[in-house]
Amino acid sequence: MSFRTSPGLPASPPSATDYVEDVSPGNGALPPRAWYATSDAMCLSLNGSWSFRLSPTADAQDDSFAAEGYEAGGWAEVQVPGHWVLQGHGAPIYTNHLYPFPVDPPRVPTENPTGDHLRRFDLPSDWPADGGTVLRFDGVESCARVWLNGTDLGEFKGSRLPHEFAVGHLLRPGGNVLAVRVHQWSAGSYLEDQDQWWLPGIFRDVTLLHRPAGSALDFFVHASYDHRAGLGTLRVDSDVDGRVLVPALDIDVETGTPVTVPVLPWTAETPRLYDGELVTEGERVPLRVGFRSVALEDGLIKVNGRAVLFKGVNRHEWHPEKGRALDPETMLADVLLMKRHNINAVRTSHYPPHPAFLDLCDEYGLWVIDECDLETHGFTEQAWRDNPADDTRWTPALLDRAARMVERDKNHPSVVIWSLGNEAGTGRGLTAMAEWIRGRDGARLIHYEGDIDCRDTDVYSRMYADHAEVERIGRHQDGGGLKRRQLPLILCEYGHAMGNGPGGIADYQRLFSSYDRLQGGFIWEWIDHGIKDERYGFAYGGDFGEELHDGNFVCDGLLFPDRTPSPGLVEYKKVIEPVRIDGGASSSASSPSEQGRERGSFGTVRVTNGYDFADLSALAFEWSYQVDGETVETGPLPVPALAPGESADLKLPTPPADPRGAEAQWTVRAVLAEETAWGPRGHVVAWTQLPVAEAVSARCAPSGAPLPGERVITLGPGTFDARTGALLTVGGVEVTGPRLDVWRAPTDNDNGASWQPAARYGPLWRTLGLHRMRHRLDGVELGEDALTVRTRVAPAAREAGLRTVYRWTSDGTRLRLTVSVAPEGHWKLPLPRLGVRLGLPGSADRVTWFGGGPGEGYPDTKSASMIGRWESTVDAMQTPYVRPQENGARPDVRWARIGGLRIEGDPSFWFTARRWTTEQLDAADHLPDLRPGDTVWVNLDHGQQGIGSQSCGPGALPRYQLRPAPAEFSFVFSEIQD
């Protein structure tokens, strides 16, 4: 059946808001050009408080508000830059890839929140009368129409891109009125389906720029580097004649004239910038010139003639209160955190960032993949039918977005690769973008992950490929066309940092280091996009009543929303550290820290420079020697200024103390020798630990029989329930349990993503019933020197179970518990955990332990776990994931003290303590849902299932899976006598 307009009815008249659904990029804006922050020309920021009116549809109000003399009485106030939905007007919407409106391109819903903005301003008294003036918007979502003093300037789309208008002829000394109408939905929204909050508003700067007569409208800094000769060639092209001055290089040449001089090159490790100026008749523009060359040579991405290894992150712009309206302090905080955590690269997912961020990348040193503001991911729901990327009607809009990115950012040495966008399918529009970019800037490479055959790109890029596939690619065994097989691979997204995790990144890094073709990757992603909220702490998808949403999938960063580093970031720092310190032999250990422990030839240490360009002259090395986790002596370790790739074997001093049966180890650190622009003196860049002697396992020889009573059995310092055999006290410390525990509150990576082909263990564990295990008592036996409790632990409705025996002995002052576990029935799944859980009085607060720390660690996330003595409160041991889940386990614990008890393990164990049960943790949706109880619950785990990154990637590798098998482990309990 079809529906047609009756021939007798007239066509609808043109609407004043037709531009909203026009596939063109807009009209009235000036051509794109280079962005720069300052010059000697005057500028006026129009940021600040604006009058604001919100309407439910695009045409609910006429444009009379833009007329001169309009009185905005009763209007609200909003801050610009800002998003109106974060300032009390409407609500945010989060979707991963589904469009939150019907897919009917280029049409959008009639319900289209529209914000009218008014800003009144006067020009400074010394504002020049000559020349022209440009009004610049650096970012508006998603479509804006602009008036100045009643004159319609035009409209534009392209939310994360700059747009400028010539306004000099309209300005007056005082009483200027700037009116901007912003629509949440437009045809441009179909091109902006990135995994993020939909947040309308004027969210980047609005600036008035004086353009003196004779000033450059645009210029292009070409600064290449010949690594063989050590020479840089500078040429600055400008649309007006002028001169280029670089005093430090004695450069004074006309624009358009190349000049070659000896220089120090720019790299992310050595970000050498030369201050210069572009001087034209009307303006002096500061330049920061970095000489470097990017090329695809020998199948590798090379900068200045050397292959680079990207140790990167994907970075959405985010602030928990301001959304994507970032201030300079927040941008600097991001860059400093990246540098301090050994990150050397950023992919600007999935749009160009605020241009000031790229200034910081130039200054502090970060490789940048600059990504175009393009994603049409929602068209996957209809097999990419009608996808704008392959519809030539949309090609002008795609080319406009590419041009505005390239022209704005072309003078940044940090930008080494242009990216066409993200998850926009394939098609003619993308090819047109690639061709245009190559014609405009042939000195950088082109990236686009969706181009699986690499027809338009210079890099083979993948998302979330598992370890086995990455290794096949590294070996050139991946198939594909000839061109693709000759290109390097980068994982533009991997290691999905959602909740607890990501796991397995050390295993990826070993592959990157083993195969030249693998040139690293970018963790997804930098920061959780939680919105600060009185109800939830931090809100995520669905918390604002969205009809369609993707829950906490928006919280998948290495930083918590308040920019506190997560354990994942600490892990990543360790995994990608640029200096390798070990005993010099090869190793099959599963993490860098374990490599060090396994390899130690106790008298020597091998230091290898893992930088691509920098030597080690900026670092100082130091050793310390620990006995049972306590440092007994420290000293410097002289290391030569090794060049990239070089190694040196160095002699350690004679161990300063005889451990005498205790555990002893070396810890060697590489630290900043002096304060740098991004880190203080002494900041730790890399470290390892090398074992010297292992401790003797905890001994507790049986020395007495259990004494039965009417209700209580006594064994050494312990009392037990005579009926059940359950432990009641150890000395004066009341204890609940311990008993076998296999459940953990599933992590986001346990639960996995619905599209994952592999088993998602979180839901399967719940289906099996591991969250509701039942404990059957089979017997309590009193022997000559032991109390034995026999049980079977199993879920209802299932045959599978765990035959569990608790055997208690005592030497008179201590209690030893030996737990024996034997699986019965058919087990198809790994276990979440295997250990015992016990309860202590709520007064238990301080924890001291000897083992891994200071933060949490799991089988595939404990590279950064350093063996030592650590102290914490119970509350501080909790990791505040935005959606509560399993967290806080300290690995490789030899002993722990808590609540008057000392607990020793044989072998070492995972230690977790919290003021709520695992079941309460599992039931919580937000952190405020967790309320401390009267008991501190302690888990002592013999084993833990690995973490993986299956929330959008592979699950835990087989060697990190906790498969049911017979197991035996022991703990020794004693009361601490103060």
mmCIF file of C-alpha atoms in Angstrom, residues 732-873:
data_model
loop_
_atom_site.group_PDB
_atom_site.id
_atom_site.type_symbol
_atom_site.label_atom_id
_atom_site.label_comp_id
_atom_site.label_asym_id
_atom_site.label_seq_id
_atom_site.Cartn_x
_atom_site.Cartn_y
_atom_site.Cartn_z
ATOM 1 C CA GLY A 732 38.444 -12.191 71.428
ATOM 2 C CA VAL A 733 37.527 -11.518 67.801
ATOM 3 C CA GLU A 734 34.042 -12.501 66.674
ATOM 4 C CA VAL A 735 33.933 -14.095 63.251
ATOM 5 C CA THR A 736 31.062 -15.005 60.915
ATOM 6 C CA GLY A 737 32.047 -17.918 58.681
ATOM 7 C CA PRO A 738 34.331 -18.567 56.900
ATOM 8 C CA ARG A 739 32.727 -20.654 54.208
ATOM 9 C CA LEU A 740 33.279 -21.341 50.536
ATOM 10 C CA ASP A 741 32.402 -18.501 48.179
ATOM 11 C CA VAL A 742 32.415 -18.589 44.384
ATOM 12 C CA TRP A 743 30.284 -15.557 43.497
ATOM 13 C CA ARG A 744 31.383 -12.083 42.541
ATOM 14 C CA ALA A 745 29.246 -9.135 41.491
ATOM 15 C CA PRO A 746 29.685 -9.463 37.715
ATOM 16 C CA THR A 747 31.825 -6.800 36.129
ATOM 17 C CA ASP A 748 30.799 -5.063 32.939
ATOM 18 C CA ASN A 749 33.371 -7.244 31.220
ATOM 19 C CA ASP A 750 31.909 -10.387 32.829
ATOM 20 C CA ASN A 751 28.498 -9.432 31.490
ATOM 21 C CA GLY A 752 29.888 -8.690 28.046
ATOM 22 C CA ALA A 753 28.110 -7.095 25.132
ATOM 23 C CA SER A 754 25.015 -8.601 23.560
ATOM 24 C CA TRP A 755 26.687 -8.814 20.148
ATOM 25 C CA GLN A 756 29.667 -10.825 21.407
ATOM 26 C CA PRO A 757 29.924 -14.243 19.744
ATOM 27 C CA ALA A 758 31.862 -15.779 22.640
ATOM 28 C CA ALA A 759 30.354 -16.952 25.909
ATOM 29 C CA ARG A 760 29.429 -14.101 28.244
ATOM 30 C CA TYR A 761 30.093 -15.587 31.641
ATOM 31 C CA GLY A 762 28.232 -13.093 33.800
ATOM 32 C CA PRO A 763 24.765 -14.035 32.493
ATOM 33 C CA LEU A 764 25.747 -17.712 32.299
ATOM 34 C CA TRP A 765 26.907 -17.689 35.932
ATOM 35 C CA ARG A 766 23.568 -16.254 36.931
ATOM 36 C CA THR A 767 21.674 -18.806 34.854
ATOM 37 C CA LEU A 768 23.661 -21.585 36.505
ATOM 38 C CA GLY A 769 22.783 -20.110 39.884
ATOM 39 C CA LEU A 770 26.223 -19.299 41.218
ATOM 40 C CA HIS A 771 24.753 -16.204 42.892
ATOM 41 C CA ARG A 772 22.508 -18.391 45.042
ATOM 42 C CA MET A 773 24.678 -21.293 46.126
ATOM 43 C CA ARG A 774 23.368 -23.565 48.879
ATOM 44 C CA HIS A 775 25.609 -25.056 51.572
ATOM 45 C CA ARG A 776 24.709 -28.573 52.766
ATOM 46 C CA LEU A 777 26.313 -29.810 55.970
ATOM 47 C CA ASP A 778 27.368 -33.457 55.624
ATOM 48 C CA GLY A 779 29.237 -33.895 58.869
ATOM 49 C CA VAL A 780 31.237 -32.425 61.756
ATOM 50 C CA GLU A 781 34.102 -34.671 62.856
ATOM 51 C CA LEU A 782 36.348 -34.298 65.884
ATOM 52 C CA GLY A 783 39.710 -36.041 65.378
ATOM 53 C CA GLU A 784 42.823 -36.346 67.486
ATOM 54 C CA ASP A 785 44.277 -33.101 66.190
ATOM 55 C CA ALA A 786 41.654 -31.622 63.869
ATOM 56 C CA LEU A 787 38.071 -30.446 63.511
ATOM 57 C CA THR A 788 36.755 -31.458 60.100
ATOM 58 C CA VAL A 789 33.582 -30.081 58.544
ATOM 59 C CA ARG A 790 32.297 -31.760 55.399
ATOM 60 C CA THR A 791 29.921 -29.908 53.071
ATOM 61 C CA ARG A 792 28.596 -29.748 49.542
ATOM 62 C CA VAL A 793 28.098 -26.349 47.908
ATOM 63 C CA ALA A 794 25.800 -26.216 44.879
ATOM 64 C CA PRO A 795 23.102 -24.139 43.152
ATOM 65 C CA ALA A 796 19.461 -25.168 43.266
ATOM 66 C CA ALA A 797 18.117 -27.034 40.234
ATOM 67 C CA ARG A 798 21.597 -28.089 39.058
ATOM 68 C CA GLU A 799 23.591 -31.286 39.381
ATOM 69 C CA ALA A 800 26.959 -29.568 39.475
ATOM 70 C CA GLY A 801 28.410 -28.953 42.892
ATOM 71 C CA LEU A 802 31.586 -28.502 44.883
ATOM 72 C CA ARG A 803 32.428 -31.091 47.537
ATOM 73 C CA THR A 804 34.125 -28.941 50.189
ATOM 74 C CA VAL A 805 36.017 -29.991 53.304
ATOM 75 C CA TYR A 806 37.148 -27.552 55.997
ATOM 76 C CA ARG A 807 39.915 -28.962 58.206
ATOM 77 C CA TRP A 808 40.835 -26.919 61.287
ATOM 78 C CA THR A 809 44.014 -27.454 63.333
ATOM 79 C CA SER A 810 45.845 -25.377 65.942
ATOM 80 C CA ASP A 811 49.292 -25.016 67.452
ATOM 81 C CA GLY A 812 47.729 -23.570 70.596
ATOM 82 C CA THR A 813 47.889 -19.885 69.630
ATOM 83 C CA ARG A 814 46.930 -19.975 65.976
ATOM 84 C CA LEU A 815 44.275 -21.669 63.868
ATOM 85 C CA ARG A 816 44.946 -23.227 60.507
ATOM 86 C CA LEU A 817 42.126 -23.768 58.030
ATOM 87 C CA THR A 818 42.765 -26.081 55.094
ATOM 88 C CA VAL A 819 40.054 -26.008 52.447
ATOM 89 C CA SER A 820 39.769 -28.873 49.981
ATOM 90 C CA VAL A 821 37.441 -28.467 47.013
ATOM 91 C CA ALA A 822 36.467 -31.166 44.494
ATOM 92 C CA PRO A 823 34.043 -30.425 41.620
ATOM 93 C CA GLU A 824 31.203 -32.867 41.104
ATOM 94 C CA GLY A 825 28.875 -33.179 38.142
ATOM 95 C CA HIS A 826 29.295 -31.463 34.784
ATOM 96 C CA TRP A 827 30.849 -27.985 34.966
ATOM 97 C CA LYS A 828 30.761 -26.083 31.666
ATOM 98 C CA LEU A 829 31.827 -22.697 32.997
ATOM 99 C CA PRO A 830 34.773 -21.186 34.828
ATOM 100 C CA LEU A 831 34.108 -19.963 38.349
ATOM 101 C CA PRO A 832 33.953 -16.257 39.193
ATOM 102 C CA ARG A 833 36.145 -16.829 42.248
ATOM 103 C CA LEU A 834 37.208 -19.629 44.574
ATOM 104 C CA GLY A 835 37.906 -18.940 48.224
ATOM 105 C CA VAL A 836 36.215 -18.287 51.525
ATOM 106 C CA ARG A 837 34.194 -15.375 52.838
ATOM 107 C CA LEU A 838 34.010 -14.346 56.462
ATOM 108 C CA GLY A 839 32.519 -11.496 58.444
ATOM 109 C CA LEU A 840 34.165 -9.294 61.080
ATOM 110 C CA PRO A 841 32.656 -6.682 63.399
ATOM 111 C CA GLY A 842 31.942 -3.315 61.777
ATOM 112 C CA SER A 843 34.618 -1.710 63.929
ATOM 113 C CA ALA A 844 37.223 -3.334 61.673
ATOM 114 C CA ASP A 845 38.563 -0.368 59.749
ATOM 115 C CA ARG A 846 42.313 -0.407 59.234
ATOM 116 C CA VAL A 847 43.938 -2.957 56.951
ATOM 117 C CA THR A 848 47.636 -3.760 56.645
ATOM 118 C CA TRP A 849 48.852 -6.345 54.200
ATOM 119 C CA PHE A 850 51.997 -7.724 52.648
ATOM 120 C CA GLY A 851 51.407 -8.428 48.999
ATOM 121 C CA GLY A 852 50.331 -6.709 45.836
ATOM 122 C CA GLY A 853 49.260 -3.099 45.954
ATOM 123 C CA PRO A 854 48.572 -0.381 46.516
ATOM 124 C CA GLY A 855 45.541 -0.785 44.223
ATOM 125 C CA GLU A 856 43.438 -3.692 43.053
ATOM 126 C CA GLY A 857 44.587 -6.426 40.709
ATOM 127 C CA TYR A 858 43.133 -9.518 39.039
ATOM 128 C CA PRO A 859 44.816 -12.307 37.079
ATOM 129 C CA ASP A 860 45.065 -10.281 33.855
ATOM 130 C CA THR A 861 45.160 -6.792 35.392
ATOM 131 C CA LYS A 862 47.959 -6.974 37.941
ATOM 132 C CA SER A 863 51.007 -5.809 35.998
ATOM 133 C CA ALA A 864 51.029 -2.665 38.133
ATOM 134 C CA SER A 865 50.742 -4.571 41.394
ATOM 135 C CA MET A 866 53.875 -3.958 43.442
ATOM 136 C CA ILE A 867 54.778 -6.353 46.249
ATOM 137 C CA GLY A 868 55.199 -4.492 49.513
ATOM 138 C CA ARG A 869 53.616 -3.607 52.828
ATOM 139 C CA TRP A 870 50.535 -1.483 52.393
ATOM 140 C CA GLU A 871 48.018 0.179 54.669
ATOM 141 C CA SER A 872 44.500 1.372 53.988
ATOM 142 C CA THR A 873 41.072 1.801 55.450
#
